[in-house]
Amino acid sequence: MPDRHMITGGAGFVAATLARRLIAEGNHVLLIDDLSRGSLANLGDLAGHPRLRFRQIDCADVEALRAATEEWLGTGDHGPDSGGAVVWHLAANSDIPAGIDDPCIDLRRTFLTTFAVLQAMRDLRLRTLHFASSSAIYGDLGDRVAEEDAGPLAPISNYGAMKLASEAQISAAVETFLPRASVFRFPNVVGVPATHGVILELVRKLRADPAVLDVLGDGTQRKPYLHVEELVDAMLFVAARVPGRHVVCNIGPEDDGVTVREIAEAVRDRVSPGAVIRYGPEPRGWVGDVPCFRYSVTRLRDFGWSPRLGSAAAILRAVDEIAGQENA
Amino acid sequence: MPDRHMITGGAGFVAATLARRLIAEGNHVLLIDDLSRGSLANLGDLAGHPRLRFRQIDCADVEALRAATEEWLGTGDHGPDSGGAVVWHLAANSDIPAGIDDPCIDLRRTFLTTFAVLQAMRDLRLRTLHFASSSAIYGDLGDRVAEEDAGPLAPISNYGAMKLASEAQISAAVETFLPRASVFRFPNVVGVPATHGVILELVRKLRADPAVLDVLGDGTQRKPYLHVEELVDAMLFVAARVPGRHVVCNIGPEDDGVTVREIAEAVRDRVSPGAVIRYGPEPRGWVGDVPCFRYSVTRLRDFGWSPRLGSAAAILRAVDEIAGQENA
């Protein structure tokens, strides 16, 4: 592994865990974030580490991104020619309903950030990109299992559309200038620092009203969940073993997931055991939500990686962590 | 069919034929084009037709696009509430190598035009979109046949990436606000008014030097070709029969195509029979070019449409037409 890593969306949920791992392994890390949704507080005691740099930049701004990266590459104890940096492109709009209300949000934060990252990598001759894609690119597959090579790909949210659009750009970049890219299709990821997602939402609702927990959708939505520590572990594992120029890999647990009902009950049991849970009438929580989802992780297993926690165990651990984070 | 149709890329190659058909069928047509590559000359005697309006607008400019469309919808012999217009989104950068040199070209002209069209349709509550996608979204499939529902989709040019990215946006739009969309994946399309493409290039080379014809690539590239008159016929046929909210349909001939060698020979025979043809060493003409391509048209045939001309006959007809256009 090279010793320099740049992470976009560097003040976000996944980046906090990734940066911690990379720093612990002795690497130098540059975090880029516009702080529109991320926060330096997510970095905890990592902020101020001597091998960590943070720059507040809109990652969709090619000029600013290139300048900041170039400056970082030329400073500190690395010479400017010591081989570039590995780029982890995690910046994206994580608020899916917001992107449905205003498509410009996903355009700018999810798609144009990828465009800018690729432009900057091309200009600075950076050779390795790891990209956080999403199961949302598959759309609603019904009973079919999401396999990396399957089609059709028909995303049903702007978030999924802009992630698929980003994958398309990366595919063309690999053909034209980028030596190495891995595309990781994330499942639902849980853990701390929680910035969004169903567990955080439910914990906060119960803190506001400990007697009643209103749940979006009828609670039957079933999805696979992975703990963020394991997600980062899987990415680092595959990144060290990418066989060719371009790999696309689902990351997820090996089970079919848990239902919203199970999550709601786990939150209730941890935060307010006497609360009543009330469900909505529809299977979907919001437009663009995929009610059920089954994920193939055969490729990931073929790489040699398997999670230690299944979906249910990941949820229980995350509920406990997030309740702690929220002092609930 | 409704009587009003808006065509983006309205001064381009395919739009000229589409507009002629729509006008001939009694419809009113608004053409939008920034004239960056298209030309009013492509419209020939259609320009000035009383049911045809042309507006020079950058289709990626949402405000301008919406304003021009709204104004057109409110004028003439239609009331403003008479049911909107059908949108044919054909605007795109058609110069694939240019887009590889500068990805901003494909970003703006191919991807952001789709974004703007969808925004304008949402704002104006227009209900039907027909989109010109491309076989380039499939990337290099090797021996596999390109079927609409197959994966993976790994475009190898920015052009293909931005077309796939546009398809992704449309998929999400159908889920969230757009009642009807058809996505037509075009093969190589030939005919007049020719504005780009291999035949025009070869005709012009032979006019410049009637003794020698230099061909990019070794001549073995084989692709399916359709005549533009038949492409437009197929689109109108399918558009009138779309069964659901969202259809994706390859449009192409029923054969495996013709080679660049056959095209070069047809051009030589028509323009300068004594010329020597010289080929390059590599199968690919340029980075991002797909050397061989096989196209499934089962879905198109299931709709009930078949072309009258195969690839070879389409090429012969187009060579003759383009030689005439260029006075060669």
XYZ file of C-alpha atoms in Angstrom:
656
model
C 0.000 0.000 0.000
C 1.275 3.486 -0.765
C 1.603 5.768 2.211
C -0.620 8.637 1.082
C -4.386 8.504 0.877
C -6.865 11.206 -0.019
C -10.464 10.756 1.139
C -13.320 12.839 -0.242
C -16.324 13.166 1.987
C -13.573 13.051 4.575
C -15.683 14.321 7.455
C -18.468 11.830 6.868
C -19.534 8.620 8.515
C -17.517 6.039 6.580
C -14.476 8.299 6.176
C -14.060 8.621 9.933
C -13.532 4.874 10.278
C -11.467 4.588 7.100
C -9.154 7.444 8.115
C -8.652 5.897 11.540
C -7.598 2.590 9.985
C -5.274 4.248 7.462
C -3.631 6.421 10.113
C -3.237 3.424 12.427
C -1.398 1.628 9.621
C 1.113 4.474 9.391
C -0.225 6.291 6.327
C -0.599 10.006 5.662
C -4.187 11.068 4.993
C -5.762 14.130 3.390
C -9.445 14.626 4.108
C -11.548 16.760 1.745
C -15.046 17.778 2.800
C -17.319 20.782 2.290
C -18.855 20.203 5.732
C -22.320 20.527 4.192
C -23.342 17.366 6.031
C -20.079 16.034 7.452
C -18.526 17.423 10.605
C -15.042 17.538 12.082
C -16.616 16.200 15.257
C -16.998 12.870 13.415
C -13.220 12.540 13.486
C -13.119 12.606 17.280
C -9.605 12.393 18.680
C -8.218 11.798 15.184
C -8.476 15.519 14.376
C -5.087 17.062 15.009
C -3.146 13.870 14.319
C 0.212 14.855 12.769
C -0.251 12.619 9.728
C -3.791 13.864 9.071
C -4.670 16.972 7.065
C -8.156 18.375 6.572
C -9.226 20.861 3.906
C -12.714 22.332 3.672
C -13.390 22.244 -0.068
C -16.368 21.645 -2.311
C -15.224 18.432 -3.962
C -17.202 19.291 -7.113
C -14.899 22.300 -7.616
C -12.164 20.824 -9.837
C -9.770 23.755 -9.462
C -9.953 23.817 -5.680
C -9.698 20.046 -5.396
C -6.688 19.869 -7.679
C -4.918 22.771 -5.968
C -5.420 21.371 -2.476
C -4.297 17.898 -3.499
C -1.268 19.209 -5.354
C -0.230 21.336 -2.409
C -0.573 18.398 -0.025
C 1.396 16.107 -2.327
C 4.257 18.613 -2.334
C 4.483 19.210 1.411
C 5.467 17.417 4.575
C 7.962 14.619 4.554
C 7.107 13.355 1.039
C 8.848 14.621 -2.032
C 6.480 15.739 -4.792
C 7.532 12.784 -6.971
C 7.121 9.963 -4.482
C 4.321 8.283 -6.382
C 1.086 10.147 -5.807
C -1.748 9.130 -3.567
C -4.541 6.612 -3.473
C -7.934 8.310 -3.763
C -10.970 7.138 -1.817
C -13.982 8.932 -3.288
C -16.702 8.822 -0.639
C -18.206 12.304 -1.090
C -21.904 12.131 -1.957
C -25.260 13.395 -0.861
C -26.413 10.851 1.688
C -29.881 12.343 2.117
C -31.877 10.364 -0.471
C -35.275 12.046 0.034
C -33.631 15.490 -0.243
C -32.236 14.468 -3.625
C -35.693 13.466 -4.797
C -37.074 16.887 -3.845
C -34.196 18.719 -5.510
C -32.239 16.731 -8.115
C -29.549 19.433 -8.154
C -28.307 18.140 -4.794
C -27.471 14.679 -6.121
C -26.189 16.184 -9.344
C -23.690 18.386 -7.562
C -22.714 16.315 -4.544
C -22.833 12.802 -5.960
C -22.216 13.081 -9.703
C -20.140 16.239 -10.177
C -17.868 15.301 -7.279
C -16.991 12.129 -9.198
C -16.424 14.145 -12.352
C -14.105 16.523 -10.469
C -12.210 13.706 -8.730
C -11.538 12.059 -12.099
C -10.421 15.374 -13.630
C -8.054 16.044 -10.731
C -6.665 12.492 -10.864
C -6.060 12.814 -14.586
C -4.322 16.178 -14.201
C -2.189 15.024 -11.253
C -1.556 11.542 -12.713
C -2.924 9.787 -9.638
C -3.234 6.109 -10.407
C -5.644 4.394 -8.023
C -9.268 5.193 -7.248
C -11.583 3.457 -4.809
C -15.194 4.504 -5.153
C -18.104 4.170 -2.744
C -21.017 3.107 -4.915
C -24.298 1.755 -3.676
C -26.829 -1.032 -3.907
C -29.178 1.780 -5.029
C -27.770 1.471 -8.564
C -29.692 -1.815 -8.932
C -33.097 -0.249 -8.392
C -35.989 -2.453 -7.361
C -35.066 -6.004 -8.408
C -38.085 -7.649 -6.843
C -37.077 -11.229 -6.051
C -33.848 -11.175 -8.029
C -30.507 -11.216 -6.252
C -28.265 -8.240 -7.015
C -25.180 -9.573 -8.774
C -22.427 -7.282 -9.966
C -22.661 -8.322 -13.616
C -26.439 -8.484 -13.864
C -28.702 -6.094 -15.695
C -30.804 -4.158 -16.255
C -29.679 -1.389 -13.929
C -32.688 0.814 -13.325
C -32.171 2.999 -10.253
C -35.348 4.425 -8.746
C -33.809 7.359 -6.860
C -31.670 10.253 -8.059
C -29.122 9.088 -5.520
C -28.910 5.686 -7.214
C -28.945 7.323 -10.641
C -26.010 9.577 -9.809
C -24.084 6.669 -8.270
C -24.642 4.613 -11.443
C -23.717 7.658 -13.508
C -20.512 7.921 -11.472
C -19.729 4.261 -12.101
C -20.192 4.892 -15.821
C -17.695 7.766 -15.739
C -15.179 5.604 -13.888
C -15.588 2.813 -16.433
C -14.724 5.213 -19.263
C -11.835 6.682 -17.247
C -10.293 3.239 -16.800
C -10.357 2.811 -20.562
C -8.819 6.192 -21.276
C -6.409 7.252 -18.507
C -6.982 5.730 -15.063
C -4.727 2.721 -14.330
C -6.767 1.257 -11.471
C -10.261 1.604 -10.079
C -12.343 -0.379 -7.683
C -16.052 0.230 -7.310
C -17.544 -0.908 -4.023
C -21.313 -1.214 -3.949
C -22.252 -0.549 -0.343
C -25.224 -2.062 1.436
C -26.833 -0.163 4.277
C -23.998 0.641 6.616
C -24.462 1.165 10.353
C -22.290 2.235 13.253
C -20.853 5.432 14.654
C -20.330 8.312 14.146
C -23.927 8.058 12.886
C -24.898 11.003 10.695
C -28.029 9.647 9.010
C -29.978 6.442 8.574
C -32.860 4.571 10.082
C -31.323 3.757 13.492
C -30.323 7.353 14.217
C -33.751 8.538 13.134
C -35.547 6.071 15.405
C -33.287 6.789 18.391
C -33.940 10.512 18.031
C -37.688 9.995 17.687
C -37.749 7.949 20.900
C -35.702 10.553 22.732
C -38.224 13.201 21.679
C -41.214 11.046 22.641
C -40.296 7.999 24.792
C -43.866 6.661 24.670
C -44.447 6.203 20.924
C -42.212 5.260 18.014
C -43.657 6.098 14.577
C -42.001 4.117 11.789
C -42.057 5.039 8.084
C -43.480 2.137 6.107
C -45.158 -0.999 7.414
C -41.964 -2.456 8.897
C -41.672 -5.325 6.390
C -38.824 -3.741 4.375
C -35.904 -6.142 4.599
C -32.363 -5.067 3.782
C -28.843 -6.289 4.418
C -26.785 -4.275 6.923
C -23.080 -4.169 7.533
C -21.211 -2.556 10.390
C -18.961 0.288 9.258
C -15.886 -1.335 10.823
C -16.461 -4.384 8.651
C -17.224 -2.298 5.558
C -13.882 -0.545 5.878
C -12.156 -3.836 6.558
C -13.659 -5.322 3.380
C -12.634 -2.331 1.266
C -9.053 -2.393 2.514
C -8.933 -6.148 1.988
C -10.170 -6.005 -1.621
C -8.179 -2.839 -2.419
C -4.973 -4.712 -1.583
C -5.924 -7.567 -3.930
C -7.546 -5.956 -6.998
C -6.545 -8.262 -9.831
C -6.998 -6.049 -12.865
C -7.560 -2.434 -13.770
C -11.223 -2.370 -12.875
C -13.138 -4.309 -10.269
C -16.758 -3.914 -9.223
C -17.646 -5.594 -5.951
C -20.745 -5.735 -3.784
C -19.925 -5.417 -0.098
C -22.430 -6.829 2.315
C -23.297 -9.492 4.828
C -24.001 -13.061 3.770
C -27.603 -13.084 4.943
C -30.812 -11.635 3.527
C -30.899 -8.834 6.041
C -33.263 -7.746 8.754
C -36.609 -5.982 8.621
C -37.384 -2.464 9.744
C -39.595 -4.072 12.381
C -36.593 -5.867 13.907
C -34.641 -2.608 13.907
C -37.467 -0.676 15.513
C -37.803 -3.320 18.223
C -34.065 -3.283 18.914
C -34.114 0.505 19.251
C -37.150 0.378 21.525
C -35.615 -2.323 23.724
C -32.413 -0.293 24.122
C -33.817 3.224 24.437
C -37.345 3.057 25.792
C -38.585 -0.504 26.476
C -42.142 0.585 27.251
C -42.729 2.464 23.994
C -45.464 1.538 21.514
C -44.313 1.098 17.901
C -46.682 2.371 15.196
C -46.173 1.434 11.549
C -47.298 3.107 8.326
C -49.591 1.435 5.785
C -47.171 1.059 2.839
C -44.177 -1.232 2.380
C -42.024 1.704 1.225
C -40.805 4.358 3.623
C -40.462 6.986 0.890
C -40.460 7.294 -2.898
C -37.181 5.860 -4.130
C -36.869 3.469 -1.219
C -36.403 -0.175 -2.196
C -38.614 -2.291 0.076
C -36.708 -5.574 -0.173
C -33.218 -6.265 -1.293
C -31.062 -9.349 -1.720
C -27.396 -8.982 -2.362
C -24.905 -11.397 -3.884
C -21.566 -11.373 -2.053
C -20.071 -14.294 -3.973
C -17.400 -12.087 -5.508
C -16.435 -10.656 -2.139
C -16.207 -14.167 -0.682
C -14.109 -15.230 -3.671
C -11.674 -12.466 -2.743
C -11.412 -14.209 0.616
C -13.342 -11.813 2.812
C -16.361 -12.614 5.001
C -17.967 -10.510 7.715
C -17.850 -11.546 11.348
C -21.254 -10.014 12.079
C -24.469 -10.802 10.245
C -27.102 -8.122 9.626
C -28.886 -8.736 12.938
C -25.700 -8.602 15.005
C -24.515 -5.491 13.151
C -27.827 -3.790 13.931
C -27.679 -4.700 17.630
C -24.131 -3.384 17.945
C -24.965 -0.198 16.039
C -28.136 0.451 18.059
C -26.058 0.275 21.215
C -23.350 2.541 19.797
C -25.790 5.093 18.412
C -27.848 5.171 21.602
C -24.561 5.916 23.373
C -23.672 8.611 20.849
C -27.051 10.271 21.400
C -26.880 9.779 25.174
C -30.212 8.062 24.975
C -50.102 10.953 -30.916
C -50.297 14.448 -29.473
C -49.809 17.238 -31.958
C -46.885 19.033 -30.352
C -43.346 17.721 -30.268
C -40.199 19.329 -28.933
C -36.879 18.043 -30.269
C -33.572 18.862 -28.590
C -30.526 18.688 -30.805
C -33.120 19.922 -33.282
C -30.617 21.042 -35.928
C -28.734 17.753 -35.921
C -28.649 14.757 -38.186
C -31.414 12.580 -36.729
C -33.633 15.531 -35.795
C -33.821 16.688 -39.411
C -35.442 13.417 -40.466
C -37.602 13.157 -37.352
C -38.897 16.704 -37.711
C -39.741 16.095 -41.363
C -41.799 13.028 -40.447
C -43.592 14.782 -37.577
C -44.412 17.816 -39.708
C -45.613 15.584 -42.551
C -47.996 13.920 -40.099
C -49.552 17.286 -39.263
C -47.814 17.972 -35.925
C -46.360 21.202 -34.557
C -42.643 20.984 -33.803
C -40.268 23.060 -31.670
C -36.583 22.533 -32.387
C -34.018 23.433 -29.712
C -30.336 23.541 -30.648
C -27.292 25.557 -29.617
C -25.896 25.239 -33.165
C -22.523 24.207 -31.708
C -22.454 21.301 -34.158
C -25.909 21.297 -35.704
C -26.881 23.691 -38.471
C -30.116 25.136 -39.799
C -28.903 24.043 -43.217
C -29.615 20.470 -42.067
C -33.311 21.308 -42.099
C -33.256 22.144 -45.801
C -36.651 23.283 -47.121
C -38.252 22.451 -43.763
C -36.908 25.683 -42.263
C -39.649 28.272 -42.462
C -42.495 25.731 -42.344
C -45.444 27.367 -40.551
C -45.775 24.527 -38.003
C -42.043 24.504 -37.228
C -40.337 26.744 -34.674
C -36.610 26.897 -34.021
C -34.924 28.379 -30.953
C -31.158 28.652 -30.531
C -30.653 27.661 -26.911
C -28.060 25.748 -24.927
C -30.190 22.784 -23.909
C -28.132 22.365 -20.706
C -29.455 25.770 -19.547
C -32.558 24.779 -17.577
C -33.942 28.299 -17.308
C -33.633 29.057 -21.008
C -35.005 25.668 -22.013
C -38.004 25.961 -19.722
C -38.749 29.537 -20.780
C -38.581 28.761 -24.499
C -40.738 25.668 -24.130
C -43.283 27.433 -21.977
C -43.545 30.309 -24.416
C -44.020 27.935 -27.353
C -46.664 25.954 -25.477
C -48.622 29.145 -24.897
C -48.559 30.459 -28.455
C -49.930 29.651 -31.878
C -53.158 27.797 -32.300
C -52.798 25.691 -29.132
C -54.165 26.798 -25.840
C -51.705 26.593 -22.964
C -53.655 23.724 -21.391
C -54.062 21.483 -24.387
C -51.933 18.674 -22.987
C -48.292 19.585 -23.254
C -45.804 18.234 -25.717
C -43.913 15.070 -26.381
C -40.186 15.576 -25.863
C -37.563 13.941 -28.081
C -34.227 14.427 -26.384
C -31.585 14.012 -29.081
C -29.104 16.721 -28.017
C -25.655 15.276 -27.311
C -22.040 15.655 -28.229
C -21.633 13.436 -31.264
C -17.853 13.867 -31.501
C -16.646 10.903 -29.415
C -12.872 11.556 -29.685
C -13.412 15.215 -28.687
C -15.155 14.025 -25.534
C -12.204 11.811 -24.674
C -9.824 14.768 -24.982
C -12.068 17.020 -22.901
C -14.616 15.243 -20.685
C -16.364 18.570 -20.031
C -17.819 18.388 -23.547
C -19.705 15.156 -22.902
C -20.580 16.315 -19.404
C -22.238 19.482 -20.651
C -23.693 18.428 -23.985
C -24.700 14.841 -23.280
C -25.307 14.559 -19.534
C -26.352 18.030 -18.393
C -28.717 18.419 -21.352
C -30.566 15.342 -20.057
C -30.596 16.776 -16.556
C -32.034 20.058 -17.866
C -34.630 18.354 -20.061
C -35.878 16.360 -17.062
C -35.978 19.475 -14.885
C -37.929 21.392 -17.524
C -40.346 18.490 -18.053
C -40.938 18.237 -14.310
C -41.557 21.967 -13.992
C -43.857 22.104 -17.037
C -45.537 18.767 -16.269
C -44.682 17.317 -19.674
C -45.542 13.646 -19.652
C -43.685 11.788 -22.385
C -39.960 11.585 -23.088
C -38.206 9.735 -25.900
C -34.455 9.560 -25.459
C -31.713 8.831 -27.982
C -29.332 6.542 -26.143
C -26.570 4.535 -27.718
C -25.006 1.126 -28.108
C -21.952 2.817 -26.536
C -23.506 2.276 -23.099
C -22.682 -1.446 -23.434
C -18.934 -0.912 -23.756
C -16.823 -3.651 -25.280
C -18.817 -6.874 -24.916
C -16.376 -9.027 -26.886
C -18.411 -11.904 -28.321
C -21.519 -11.268 -26.274
C -24.658 -9.952 -27.918
C -25.919 -6.638 -26.516
C -29.313 -7.302 -24.961
C -31.282 -4.556 -23.262
C -31.498 -6.320 -19.896
C -27.938 -7.657 -19.795
C -25.115 -6.458 -17.618
C -22.543 -5.389 -16.752
C -22.719 -2.015 -18.443
C -19.154 -0.751 -18.697
C -18.892 2.037 -21.274
C -15.395 2.699 -22.577
C -15.913 6.282 -23.786
C -17.119 9.382 -21.995
C -19.822 9.559 -24.634
C -21.087 6.118 -23.626
C -20.681 6.972 -19.944
C -22.773 10.124 -20.235
C -25.443 8.287 -22.248
C -25.625 5.581 -19.553
C -25.641 8.303 -16.914
C -28.554 9.909 -18.767
C -30.429 6.611 -18.833
C -29.915 6.337 -15.070
C -31.416 9.793 -14.533
C -34.422 8.889 -16.685
C -34.943 5.666 -14.739
C -35.121 7.616 -11.481
C -37.363 10.252 -13.088
C -39.880 7.588 -14.148
C -40.059 6.437 -10.543
C -40.511 9.920 -9.144
C -42.410 12.172 -11.587
C -42.225 11.260 -15.274
C -45.260 9.272 -16.495
C -43.669 7.842 -19.650
C -40.198 7.380 -21.065
C -38.740 5.366 -23.863
C -35.003 4.896 -24.204
C -33.828 4.020 -27.706
C -30.322 2.618 -27.941
C -29.107 3.654 -31.374
C -26.700 1.688 -33.502
C -24.481 3.538 -35.968
C -26.872 5.603 -38.015
C -26.148 6.678 -41.574
C -27.798 8.903 -44.162
C -28.184 12.586 -44.855
C -27.815 15.343 -43.792
C -24.504 13.772 -42.702
C -22.747 15.795 -40.013
C -20.231 13.245 -38.716
C -19.349 9.582 -38.969
C -17.130 7.262 -40.913
C -18.734 7.630 -44.360
C -18.580 11.443 -44.346
C -14.986 11.287 -43.146
C -13.956 8.898 -45.914
C -15.798 10.829 -48.626
C -14.065 14.033 -47.568
C -10.652 12.364 -47.449
C -11.122 11.067 -50.987
C -12.241 14.459 -52.226
C -9.058 15.960 -50.739
C -6.831 13.239 -52.204
C -8.555 11.087 -54.870
C -5.553 8.742 -55.133
C -5.251 7.403 -51.566
C -7.754 6.625 -48.819
C -6.243 6.292 -45.339
C -8.503 4.394 -42.943
C -8.292 4.512 -39.131
C -7.867 0.983 -37.808
C -7.187 -2.183 -39.767
C -10.624 -2.303 -41.400
C -11.844 -5.355 -39.499
C -14.126 -3.427 -37.139
C -17.636 -4.721 -37.715
C -20.717 -2.816 -36.597
C -24.418 -2.755 -37.361
C -25.689 0.235 -39.353
C -29.169 1.555 -39.814
C -30.367 4.188 -42.243
C -31.692 7.299 -40.523
C -35.059 7.027 -42.299
C -35.506 3.591 -40.773
C -34.256 4.691 -37.351
C -36.895 7.404 -37.223
C -39.512 4.986 -38.498
C -38.629 2.531 -35.709
C -38.758 5.221 -33.022
C -42.164 6.485 -34.149
C -43.425 2.903 -34.369
C -42.317 1.980 -30.845
C -43.275 5.371 -29.382
C -46.879 4.753 -30.466
C -46.907 1.350 -28.764
C -44.963 1.752 -25.485
C -46.708 -0.646 -23.125
C -45.711 0.693 -19.726
C -44.117 3.711 -18.148
C -40.561 2.851 -19.123
C -39.249 0.957 -22.110
C -35.649 0.438 -23.173
C -35.207 -0.760 -26.741
C -32.220 -1.404 -28.975
C -32.789 -0.134 -32.489
C -30.752 -1.743 -35.218
C -30.652 -3.995 -38.222
C -31.114 -7.748 -37.928
C -27.634 -8.627 -39.181
C -24.187 -8.537 -37.591
C -23.171 -5.446 -39.515
C -20.510 -4.610 -42.028
C -16.793 -4.003 -41.655
C -14.968 -0.739 -42.088
C -13.256 -2.391 -45.071
C -16.617 -2.846 -46.824
C -17.493 0.788 -46.106
C -14.156 2.041 -47.412
C -14.561 0.018 -50.585
C -18.086 1.304 -51.137
C -16.888 4.888 -50.729
C -13.954 4.306 -53.081
C -16.187 2.688 -55.726
C -18.599 5.611 -55.596
C -16.184 8.542 -55.266
C -12.827 7.565 -56.751
C -12.703 4.017 -58.134
C -8.962 4.118 -58.802
C -7.927 5.043 -55.242
C -5.667 2.857 -53.098
C -7.019 2.083 -49.606
C -4.451 2.010 -46.789
C -5.347 0.586 -43.359
C -3.885 1.165 -39.919
C -2.289 -1.590 -37.826
C -4.781 -1.781 -34.947
C -8.341 -3.101 -34.856
C -9.515 0.061 -33.076
C -9.814 3.383 -34.844
C -9.437 5.393 -31.630
C -9.469 4.956 -27.872
C -13.068 4.372 -26.842
C -13.993 2.801 -30.167
C -15.589 -0.639 -29.900
C -14.058 -2.839 -32.605
C -16.870 -5.382 -32.948
C -20.418 -5.187 -31.890
C -23.427 -7.479 -31.996
C -26.832 -6.172 -31.203
C -29.981 -7.956 -30.100
C -33.095 -6.574 -31.800
C -35.458 -9.218 -30.449
C -37.391 -6.648 -28.427
C -37.760 -4.373 -31.426
C -38.990 -7.287 -33.527
C -41.422 -8.228 -30.741
C -42.884 -4.736 -31.045
C -43.539 -5.636 -34.679
C -40.900 -3.559 -36.429
C -38.201 -4.791 -38.809
C -35.958 -2.765 -41.101
C -36.272 -2.999 -44.874
C -32.531 -2.435 -45.384
C -29.750 -4.507 -43.823
C -26.464 -2.924 -42.770
C -24.842 -3.373 -46.175
C -27.760 -1.884 -48.100
C -28.014 1.013 -45.630
C -24.328 1.746 -46.155
C -24.637 1.677 -49.958
C -27.595 4.016 -49.905
C -25.907 6.375 -47.452
C -22.626 6.415 -49.389
C -24.555 7.493 -52.448
C -26.503 10.154 -50.549
C -23.447 11.517 -48.751
C -21.363 11.606 -51.923
C -24.209 13.648 -53.413
C -24.337 15.934 -50.389
C -20.602 16.565 -50.700
C -20.805 16.883 -54.511
C -18.122 14.232 -54.761
